[in-house]
PDB file of C-alpha atoms in Angstrom:
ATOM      1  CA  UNK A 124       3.951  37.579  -3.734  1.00  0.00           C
ATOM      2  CA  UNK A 125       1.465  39.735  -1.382  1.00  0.00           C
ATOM      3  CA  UNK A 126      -0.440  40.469  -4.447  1.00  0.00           C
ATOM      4  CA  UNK A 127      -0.993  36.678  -5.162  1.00  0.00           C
ATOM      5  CA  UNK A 128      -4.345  35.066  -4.418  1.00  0.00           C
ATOM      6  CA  UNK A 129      -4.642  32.107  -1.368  1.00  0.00           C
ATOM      7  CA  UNK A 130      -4.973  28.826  -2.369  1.00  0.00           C
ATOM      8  CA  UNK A 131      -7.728  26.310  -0.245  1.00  0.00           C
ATOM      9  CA  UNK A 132      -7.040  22.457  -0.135  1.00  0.00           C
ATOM     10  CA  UNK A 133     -11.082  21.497   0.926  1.00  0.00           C
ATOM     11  CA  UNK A 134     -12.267  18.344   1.640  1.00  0.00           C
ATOM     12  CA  UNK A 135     -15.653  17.844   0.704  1.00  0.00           C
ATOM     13  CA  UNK A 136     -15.785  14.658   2.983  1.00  0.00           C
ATOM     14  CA  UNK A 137     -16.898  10.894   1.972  1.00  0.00           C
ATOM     15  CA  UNK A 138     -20.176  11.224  -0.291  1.00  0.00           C
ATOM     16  CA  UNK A 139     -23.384  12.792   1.968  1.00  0.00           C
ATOM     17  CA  UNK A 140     -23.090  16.473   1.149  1.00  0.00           C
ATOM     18  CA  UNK A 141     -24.960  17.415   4.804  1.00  0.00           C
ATOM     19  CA  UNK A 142     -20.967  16.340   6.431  1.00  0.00           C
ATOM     20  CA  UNK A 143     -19.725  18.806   4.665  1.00  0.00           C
ATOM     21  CA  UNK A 144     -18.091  21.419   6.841  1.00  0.00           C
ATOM     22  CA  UNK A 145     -19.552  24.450   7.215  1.00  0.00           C
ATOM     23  CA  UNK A 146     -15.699  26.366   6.640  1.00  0.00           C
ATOM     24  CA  UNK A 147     -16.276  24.213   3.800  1.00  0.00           C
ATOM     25  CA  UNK A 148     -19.444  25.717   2.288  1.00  0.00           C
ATOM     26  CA  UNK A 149     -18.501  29.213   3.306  1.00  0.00           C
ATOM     27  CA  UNK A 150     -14.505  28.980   1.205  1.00  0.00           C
ATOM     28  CA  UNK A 151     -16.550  27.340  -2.113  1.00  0.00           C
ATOM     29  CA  UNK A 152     -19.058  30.710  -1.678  1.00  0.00           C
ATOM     30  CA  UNK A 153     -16.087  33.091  -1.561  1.00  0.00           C
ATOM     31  CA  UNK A 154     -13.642  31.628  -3.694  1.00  0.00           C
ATOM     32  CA  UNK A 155     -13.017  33.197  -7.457  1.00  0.00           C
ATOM     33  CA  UNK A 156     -11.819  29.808  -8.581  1.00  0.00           C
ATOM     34  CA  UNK A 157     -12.776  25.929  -8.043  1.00  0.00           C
ATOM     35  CA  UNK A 158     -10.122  23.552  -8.582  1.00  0.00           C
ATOM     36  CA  UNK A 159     -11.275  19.914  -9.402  1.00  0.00           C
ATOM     37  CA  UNK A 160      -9.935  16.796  -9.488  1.00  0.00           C
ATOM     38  CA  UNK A 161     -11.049  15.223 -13.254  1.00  0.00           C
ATOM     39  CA  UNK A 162     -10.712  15.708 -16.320  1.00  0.00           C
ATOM     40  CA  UNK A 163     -14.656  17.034 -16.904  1.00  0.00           C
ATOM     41  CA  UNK A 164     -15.222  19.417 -13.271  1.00  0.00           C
ATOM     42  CA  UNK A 165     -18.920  18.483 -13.385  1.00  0.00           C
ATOM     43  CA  UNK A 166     -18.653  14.768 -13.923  1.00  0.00           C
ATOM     44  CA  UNK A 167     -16.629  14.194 -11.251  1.00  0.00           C
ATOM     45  CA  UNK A 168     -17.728  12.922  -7.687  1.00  0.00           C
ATOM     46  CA  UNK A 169     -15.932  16.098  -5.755  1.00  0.00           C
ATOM     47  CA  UNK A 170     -18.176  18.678  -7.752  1.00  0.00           C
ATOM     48  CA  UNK A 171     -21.400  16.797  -7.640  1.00  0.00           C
ATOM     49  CA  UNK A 172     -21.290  16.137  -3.960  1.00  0.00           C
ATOM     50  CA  UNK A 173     -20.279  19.788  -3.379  1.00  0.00           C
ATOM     51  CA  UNK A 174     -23.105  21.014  -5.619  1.00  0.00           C
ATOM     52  CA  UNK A 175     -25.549  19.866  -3.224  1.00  0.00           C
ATOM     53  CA  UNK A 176     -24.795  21.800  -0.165  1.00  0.00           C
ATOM     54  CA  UNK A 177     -23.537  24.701  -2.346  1.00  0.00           C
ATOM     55  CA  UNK A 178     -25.501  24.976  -5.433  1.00  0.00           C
ATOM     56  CA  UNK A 179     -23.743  28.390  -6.151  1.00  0.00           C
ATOM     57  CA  UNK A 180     -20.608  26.696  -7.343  1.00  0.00           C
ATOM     58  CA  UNK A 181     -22.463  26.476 -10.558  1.00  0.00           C
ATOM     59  CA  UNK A 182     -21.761  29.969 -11.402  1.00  0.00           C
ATOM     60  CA  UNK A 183     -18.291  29.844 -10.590  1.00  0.00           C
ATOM     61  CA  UNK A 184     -14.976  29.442 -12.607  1.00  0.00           C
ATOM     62  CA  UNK A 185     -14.779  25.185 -12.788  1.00  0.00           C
ATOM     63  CA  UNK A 186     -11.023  23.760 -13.791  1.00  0.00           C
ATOM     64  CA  UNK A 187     -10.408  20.440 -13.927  1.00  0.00           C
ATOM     65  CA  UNK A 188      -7.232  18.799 -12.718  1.00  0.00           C
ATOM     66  CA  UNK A 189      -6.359  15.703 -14.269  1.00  0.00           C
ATOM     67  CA  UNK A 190      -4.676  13.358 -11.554  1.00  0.00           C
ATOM     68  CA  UNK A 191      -4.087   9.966 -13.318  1.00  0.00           C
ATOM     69  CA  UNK A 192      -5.067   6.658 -11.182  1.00  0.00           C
ATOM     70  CA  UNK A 193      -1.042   5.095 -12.160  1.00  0.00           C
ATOM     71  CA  UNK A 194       1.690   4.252  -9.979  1.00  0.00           C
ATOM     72  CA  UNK A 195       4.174   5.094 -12.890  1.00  0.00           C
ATOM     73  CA  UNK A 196       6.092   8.077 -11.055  1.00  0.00           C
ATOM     74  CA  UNK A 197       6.818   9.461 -14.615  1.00  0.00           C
ATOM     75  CA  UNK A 198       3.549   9.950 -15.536  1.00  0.00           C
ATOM     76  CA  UNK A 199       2.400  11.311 -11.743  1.00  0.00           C
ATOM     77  CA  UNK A 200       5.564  13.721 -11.968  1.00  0.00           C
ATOM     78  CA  UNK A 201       3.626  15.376 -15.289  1.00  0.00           C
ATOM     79  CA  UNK A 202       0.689  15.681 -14.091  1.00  0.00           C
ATOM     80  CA  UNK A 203       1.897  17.086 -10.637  1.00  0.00           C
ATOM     81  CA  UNK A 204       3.915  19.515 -12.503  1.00  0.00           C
ATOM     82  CA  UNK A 205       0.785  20.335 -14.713  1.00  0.00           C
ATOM     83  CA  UNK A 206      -1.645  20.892 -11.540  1.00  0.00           C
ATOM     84  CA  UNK A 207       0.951  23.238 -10.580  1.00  0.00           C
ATOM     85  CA  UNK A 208       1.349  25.657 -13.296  1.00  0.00           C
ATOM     86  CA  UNK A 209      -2.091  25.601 -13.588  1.00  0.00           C
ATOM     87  CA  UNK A 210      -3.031  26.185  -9.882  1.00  0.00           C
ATOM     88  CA  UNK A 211      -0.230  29.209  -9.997  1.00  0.00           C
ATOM     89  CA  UNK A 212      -1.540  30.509 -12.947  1.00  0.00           C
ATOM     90  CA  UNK A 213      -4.435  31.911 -11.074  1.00  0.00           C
ATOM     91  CA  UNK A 214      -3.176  32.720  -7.827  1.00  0.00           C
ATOM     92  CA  UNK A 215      -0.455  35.337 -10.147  1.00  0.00           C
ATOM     93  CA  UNK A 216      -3.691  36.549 -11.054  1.00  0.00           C
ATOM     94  CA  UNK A 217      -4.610  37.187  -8.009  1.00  0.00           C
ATOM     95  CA  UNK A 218      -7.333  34.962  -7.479  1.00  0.00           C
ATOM     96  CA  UNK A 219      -8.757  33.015  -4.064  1.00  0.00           C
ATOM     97  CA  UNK A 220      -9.019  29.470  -5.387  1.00  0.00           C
ATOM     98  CA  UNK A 221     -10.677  26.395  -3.177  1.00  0.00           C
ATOM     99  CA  UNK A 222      -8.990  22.873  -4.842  1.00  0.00           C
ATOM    100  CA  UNK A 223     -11.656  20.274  -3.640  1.00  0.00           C
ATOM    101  CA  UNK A 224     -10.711  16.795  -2.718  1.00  0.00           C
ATOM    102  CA  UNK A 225     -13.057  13.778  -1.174  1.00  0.00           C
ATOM    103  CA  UNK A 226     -12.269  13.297   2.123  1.00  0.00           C
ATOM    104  CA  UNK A 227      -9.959  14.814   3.422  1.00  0.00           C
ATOM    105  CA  UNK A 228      -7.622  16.487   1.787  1.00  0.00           C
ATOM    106  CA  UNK A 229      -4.268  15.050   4.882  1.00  0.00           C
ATOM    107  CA  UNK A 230      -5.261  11.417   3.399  1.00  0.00           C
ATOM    108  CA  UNK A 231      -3.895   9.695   0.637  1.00  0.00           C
ATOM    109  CA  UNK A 232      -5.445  12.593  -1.469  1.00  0.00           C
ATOM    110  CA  UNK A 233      -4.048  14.087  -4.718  1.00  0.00           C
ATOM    111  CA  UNK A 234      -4.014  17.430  -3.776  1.00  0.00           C
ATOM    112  CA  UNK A 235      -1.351  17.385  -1.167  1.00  0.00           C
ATOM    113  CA  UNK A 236       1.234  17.082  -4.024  1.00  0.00           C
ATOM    114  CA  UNK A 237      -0.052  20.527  -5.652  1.00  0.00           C
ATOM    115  CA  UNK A 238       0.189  21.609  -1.446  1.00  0.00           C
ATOM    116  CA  UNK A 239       3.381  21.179  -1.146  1.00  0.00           C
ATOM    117  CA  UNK A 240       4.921  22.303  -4.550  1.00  0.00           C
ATOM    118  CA  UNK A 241       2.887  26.042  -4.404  1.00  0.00           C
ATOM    119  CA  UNK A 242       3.637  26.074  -0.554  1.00  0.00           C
ATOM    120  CA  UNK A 243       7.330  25.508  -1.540  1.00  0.00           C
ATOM    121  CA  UNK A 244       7.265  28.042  -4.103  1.00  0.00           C
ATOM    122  CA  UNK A 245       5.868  30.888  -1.563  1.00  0.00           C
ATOM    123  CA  UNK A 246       2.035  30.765  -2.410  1.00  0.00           C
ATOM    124  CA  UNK A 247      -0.413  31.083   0.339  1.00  0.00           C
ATOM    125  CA  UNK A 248      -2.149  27.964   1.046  1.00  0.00           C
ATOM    126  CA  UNK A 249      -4.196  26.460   3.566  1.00  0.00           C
ATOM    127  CA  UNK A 250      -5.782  22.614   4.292  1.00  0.00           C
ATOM    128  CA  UNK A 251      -9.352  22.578   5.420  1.00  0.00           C
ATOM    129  CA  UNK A 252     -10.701  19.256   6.861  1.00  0.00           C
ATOM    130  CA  UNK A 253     -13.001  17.323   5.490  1.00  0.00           C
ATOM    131  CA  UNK A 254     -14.967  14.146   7.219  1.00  0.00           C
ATOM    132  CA  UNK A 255     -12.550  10.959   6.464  1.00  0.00           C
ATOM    133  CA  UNK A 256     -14.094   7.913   4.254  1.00  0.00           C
ATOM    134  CA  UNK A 257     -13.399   5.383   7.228  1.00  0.00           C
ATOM    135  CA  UNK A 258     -14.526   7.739  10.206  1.00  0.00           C
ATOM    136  CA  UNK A 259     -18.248   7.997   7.680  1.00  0.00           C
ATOM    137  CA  UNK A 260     -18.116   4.181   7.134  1.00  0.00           C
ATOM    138  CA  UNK A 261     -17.504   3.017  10.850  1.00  0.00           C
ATOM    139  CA  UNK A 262     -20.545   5.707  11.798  1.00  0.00           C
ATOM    140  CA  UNK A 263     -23.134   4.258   8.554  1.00  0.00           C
ATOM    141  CA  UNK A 264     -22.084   0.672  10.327  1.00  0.00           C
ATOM    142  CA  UNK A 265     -23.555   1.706  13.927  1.00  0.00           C
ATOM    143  CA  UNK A 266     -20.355   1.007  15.584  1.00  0.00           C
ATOM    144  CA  UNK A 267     -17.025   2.235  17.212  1.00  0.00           C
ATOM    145  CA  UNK A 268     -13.890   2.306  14.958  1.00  0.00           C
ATOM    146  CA  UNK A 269     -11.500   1.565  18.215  1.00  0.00           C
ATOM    147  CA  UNK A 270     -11.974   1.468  21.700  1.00  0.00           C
ATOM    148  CA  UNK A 271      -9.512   1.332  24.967  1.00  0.00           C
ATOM    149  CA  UNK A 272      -6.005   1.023  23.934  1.00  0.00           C
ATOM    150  CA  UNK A 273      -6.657  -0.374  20.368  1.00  0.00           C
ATOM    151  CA  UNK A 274      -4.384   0.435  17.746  1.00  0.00           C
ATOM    152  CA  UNK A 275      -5.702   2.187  14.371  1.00  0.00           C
ATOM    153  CA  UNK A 276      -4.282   1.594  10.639  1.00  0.00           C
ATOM    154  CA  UNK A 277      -5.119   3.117   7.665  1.00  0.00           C
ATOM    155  CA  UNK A 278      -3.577   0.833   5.196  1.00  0.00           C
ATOM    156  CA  UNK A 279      -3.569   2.047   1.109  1.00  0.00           C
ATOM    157  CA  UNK A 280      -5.284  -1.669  -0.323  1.00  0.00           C
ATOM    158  CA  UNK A 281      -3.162  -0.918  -3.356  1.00  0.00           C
ATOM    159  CA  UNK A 282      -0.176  -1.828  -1.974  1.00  0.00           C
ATOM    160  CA  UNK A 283       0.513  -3.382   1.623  1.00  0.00           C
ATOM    161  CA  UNK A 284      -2.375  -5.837   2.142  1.00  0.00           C
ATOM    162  CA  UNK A 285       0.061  -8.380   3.683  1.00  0.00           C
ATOM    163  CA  UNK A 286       2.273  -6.636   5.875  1.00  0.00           C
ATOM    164  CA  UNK A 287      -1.332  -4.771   6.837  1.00  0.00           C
ATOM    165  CA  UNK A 288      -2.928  -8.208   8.355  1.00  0.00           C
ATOM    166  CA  UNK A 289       0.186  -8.482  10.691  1.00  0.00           C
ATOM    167  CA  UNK A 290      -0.494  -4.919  12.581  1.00  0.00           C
ATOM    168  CA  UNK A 291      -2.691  -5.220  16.071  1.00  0.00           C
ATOM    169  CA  UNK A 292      -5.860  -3.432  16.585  1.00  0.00           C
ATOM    170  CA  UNK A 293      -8.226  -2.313  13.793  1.00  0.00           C
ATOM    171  CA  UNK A 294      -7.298  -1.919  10.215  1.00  0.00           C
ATOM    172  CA  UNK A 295      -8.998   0.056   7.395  1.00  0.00           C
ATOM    173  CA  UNK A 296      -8.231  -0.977   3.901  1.00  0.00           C
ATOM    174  CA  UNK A 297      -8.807   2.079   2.095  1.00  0.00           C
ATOM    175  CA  UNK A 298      -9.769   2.042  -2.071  1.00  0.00           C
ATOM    176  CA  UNK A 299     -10.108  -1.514  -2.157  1.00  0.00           C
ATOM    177  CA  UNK A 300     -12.089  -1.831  -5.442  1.00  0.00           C
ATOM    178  CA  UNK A 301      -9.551  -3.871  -7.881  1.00  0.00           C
ATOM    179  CA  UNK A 302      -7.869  -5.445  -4.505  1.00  0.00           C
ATOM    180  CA  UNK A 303     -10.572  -6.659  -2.818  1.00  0.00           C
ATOM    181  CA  UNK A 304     -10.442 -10.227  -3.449  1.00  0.00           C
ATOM    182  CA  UNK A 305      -6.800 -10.016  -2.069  1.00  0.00           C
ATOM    183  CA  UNK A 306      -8.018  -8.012   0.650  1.00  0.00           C
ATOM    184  CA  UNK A 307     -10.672 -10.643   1.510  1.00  0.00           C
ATOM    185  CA  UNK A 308      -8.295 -14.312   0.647  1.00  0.00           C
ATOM    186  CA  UNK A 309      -6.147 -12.373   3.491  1.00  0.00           C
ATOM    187  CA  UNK A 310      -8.684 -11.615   6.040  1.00  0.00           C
ATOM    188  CA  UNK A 311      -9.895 -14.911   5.646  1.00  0.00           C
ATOM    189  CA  UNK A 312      -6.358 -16.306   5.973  1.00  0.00           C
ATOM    190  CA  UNK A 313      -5.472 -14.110   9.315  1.00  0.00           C
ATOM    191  CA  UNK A 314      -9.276 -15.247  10.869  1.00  0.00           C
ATOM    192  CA  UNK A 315     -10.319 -11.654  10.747  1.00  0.00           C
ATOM    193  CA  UNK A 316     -13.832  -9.900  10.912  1.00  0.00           C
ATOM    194  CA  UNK A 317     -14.866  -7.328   8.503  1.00  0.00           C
ATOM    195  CA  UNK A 318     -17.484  -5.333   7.237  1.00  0.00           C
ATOM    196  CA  UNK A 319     -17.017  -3.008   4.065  1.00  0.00           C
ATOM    197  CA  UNK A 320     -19.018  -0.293   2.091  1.00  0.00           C
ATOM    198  CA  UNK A 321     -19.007   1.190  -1.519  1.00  0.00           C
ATOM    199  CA  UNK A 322     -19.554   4.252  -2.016  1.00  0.00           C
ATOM    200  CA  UNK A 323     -20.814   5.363   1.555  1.00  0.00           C
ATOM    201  CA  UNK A 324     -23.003   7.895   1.158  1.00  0.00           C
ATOM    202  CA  UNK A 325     -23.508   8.598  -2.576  1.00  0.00           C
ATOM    203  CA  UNK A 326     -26.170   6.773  -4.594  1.00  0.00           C
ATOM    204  CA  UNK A 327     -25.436   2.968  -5.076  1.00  0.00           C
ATOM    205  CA  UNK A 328     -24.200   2.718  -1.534  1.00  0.00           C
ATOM    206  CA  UNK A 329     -23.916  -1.286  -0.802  1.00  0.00           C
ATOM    207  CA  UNK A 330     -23.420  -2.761   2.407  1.00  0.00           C
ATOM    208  CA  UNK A 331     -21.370  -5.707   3.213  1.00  0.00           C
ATOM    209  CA  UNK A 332     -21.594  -7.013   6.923  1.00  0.00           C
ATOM    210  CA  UNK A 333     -19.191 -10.496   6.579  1.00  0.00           C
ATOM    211  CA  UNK A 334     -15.985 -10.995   5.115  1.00  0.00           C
ATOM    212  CA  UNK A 335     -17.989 -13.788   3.106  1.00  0.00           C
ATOM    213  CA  UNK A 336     -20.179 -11.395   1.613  1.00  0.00           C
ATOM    214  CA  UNK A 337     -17.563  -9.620  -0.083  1.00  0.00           C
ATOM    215  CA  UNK A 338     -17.115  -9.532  -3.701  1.00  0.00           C
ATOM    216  CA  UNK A 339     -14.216 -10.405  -5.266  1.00  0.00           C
ATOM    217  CA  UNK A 340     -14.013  -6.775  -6.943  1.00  0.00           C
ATOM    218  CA  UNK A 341     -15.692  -3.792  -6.290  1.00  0.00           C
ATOM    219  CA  UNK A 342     -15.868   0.035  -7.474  1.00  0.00           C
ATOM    220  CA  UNK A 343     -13.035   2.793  -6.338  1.00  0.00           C
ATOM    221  CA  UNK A 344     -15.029   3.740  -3.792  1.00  0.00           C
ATOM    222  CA  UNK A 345     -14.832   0.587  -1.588  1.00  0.00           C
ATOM    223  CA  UNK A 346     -13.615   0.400   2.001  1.00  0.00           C
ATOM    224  CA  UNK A 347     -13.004  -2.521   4.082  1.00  0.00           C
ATOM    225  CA  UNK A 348     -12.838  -2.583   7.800  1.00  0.00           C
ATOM    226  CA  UNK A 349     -11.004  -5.359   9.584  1.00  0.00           C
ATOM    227  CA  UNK A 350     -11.324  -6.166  13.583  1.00  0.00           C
ATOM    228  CA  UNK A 351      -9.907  -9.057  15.357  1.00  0.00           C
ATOM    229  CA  UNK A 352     -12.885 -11.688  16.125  1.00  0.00           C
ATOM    230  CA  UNK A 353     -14.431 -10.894  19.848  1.00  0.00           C
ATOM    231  CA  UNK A 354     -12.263 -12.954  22.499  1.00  0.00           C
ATOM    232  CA  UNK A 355      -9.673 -12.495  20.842  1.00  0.00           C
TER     233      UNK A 355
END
């Protein structure tokens, strides 16, 4: 496969498009082909915070991945297997292809699936790092994340809430949206602080400094971070 074209996982980091990387910036300039993750490549959040810092993407090669928001493995196996033969598609043809992802692309993001398959398969590929939703949130909040010998969790809101609240040291509830009110009955329940943000970064940002100003639902792009009360 040394004729085959290189493949770029990029995160395009949280939602402010000046913490984008500059390795960033430079792989969406070069690259033949942008992969995006959506159905529509300029509707989706990757592309228009990428846009800003690099308004050449405009005149490049957009495909959209469609990565269904479902926990039925069936379904995620398809779609998997379609980002796949699409991504491959292109590097036969010999193309350098950037795949961008928010965040970064090592956390809970859908490209690592395509990753591994193509890396399996012998295709070049390479993750770039991108600036991490909580590390962005804990920095638009004015404060440390952990300090001293604290422990860190980054805890998928989707799925292990409870067994989350148990875990020592600071905890970051990632995606919350649909879960929040089950993230916040727990909080409340395990006497936690907390402080959460939608959308950090990208227009509509809200702030939320108390657990008791939490909604009971919020959008996708909703992260809660949860510290044991001072004195503690």
């Amino acid at each position: 496969m040394n004729q085959t074209g290189k493949l770029f996982g990029v995160g395009v980091g949280p939602g402010d498009p000046e913490l984008m990387t500059l390795k960033a910036v430079r792989l969406i300039r070069e690259c033949d082909i942008v992969f995006v993750p959506g159905k529509v490549p300029e509707e989706t959040v990757a592309y228009q915070i990428a846009v800003q810092a690099v308004p050449e993407i405009c005149g490049k090669k957009l495909v959209g991945i469609h990565m269904p928001m479902t926990k039925n493995q069936e379904l995620l196996r398809k779609s998997h297997d379609e980002a796949v033969a699409t991504t491959a598609g292109y590097l036969e043809a010999g193309c350098n292809c950037v795949f961008l992802t928010l965040g970064d692309p090592c956390i809970y993001s859908t490209y690592i699936y395509v990753h591994k398959q193509l890396s399996k398969q012998g295709y070049r590929t390479e993750i770039v790092s991108g600036i991490p939703s909580f590390l962005a949130v804990s920095a638009k909040l004015n404060e440390g994340l952990v300090e001293g010998a604290q422990m860190l969790h980054v805890i998928p809101a989707t799925y292990q809430v409870e067994e989350g609240m148990d875990l020592p040291g600071t905890k970051v509830f990632m995606k919350s949206g649909k879960a929040l009110g089950k993230v916040k009955a727990a909080m409340q329940k395990a006497d936690l602080d907390g402080k959460m943000i939608e959308r950090c970064g990208m227009p509509g940002e809200q702030i939320y400094n108390s657990v008791e100003q939490f909604p009971d639902e919020a959008g996708y792009y909703s992260l809660v971070i949860a510290k044991e009360k001072e004195g503690m």
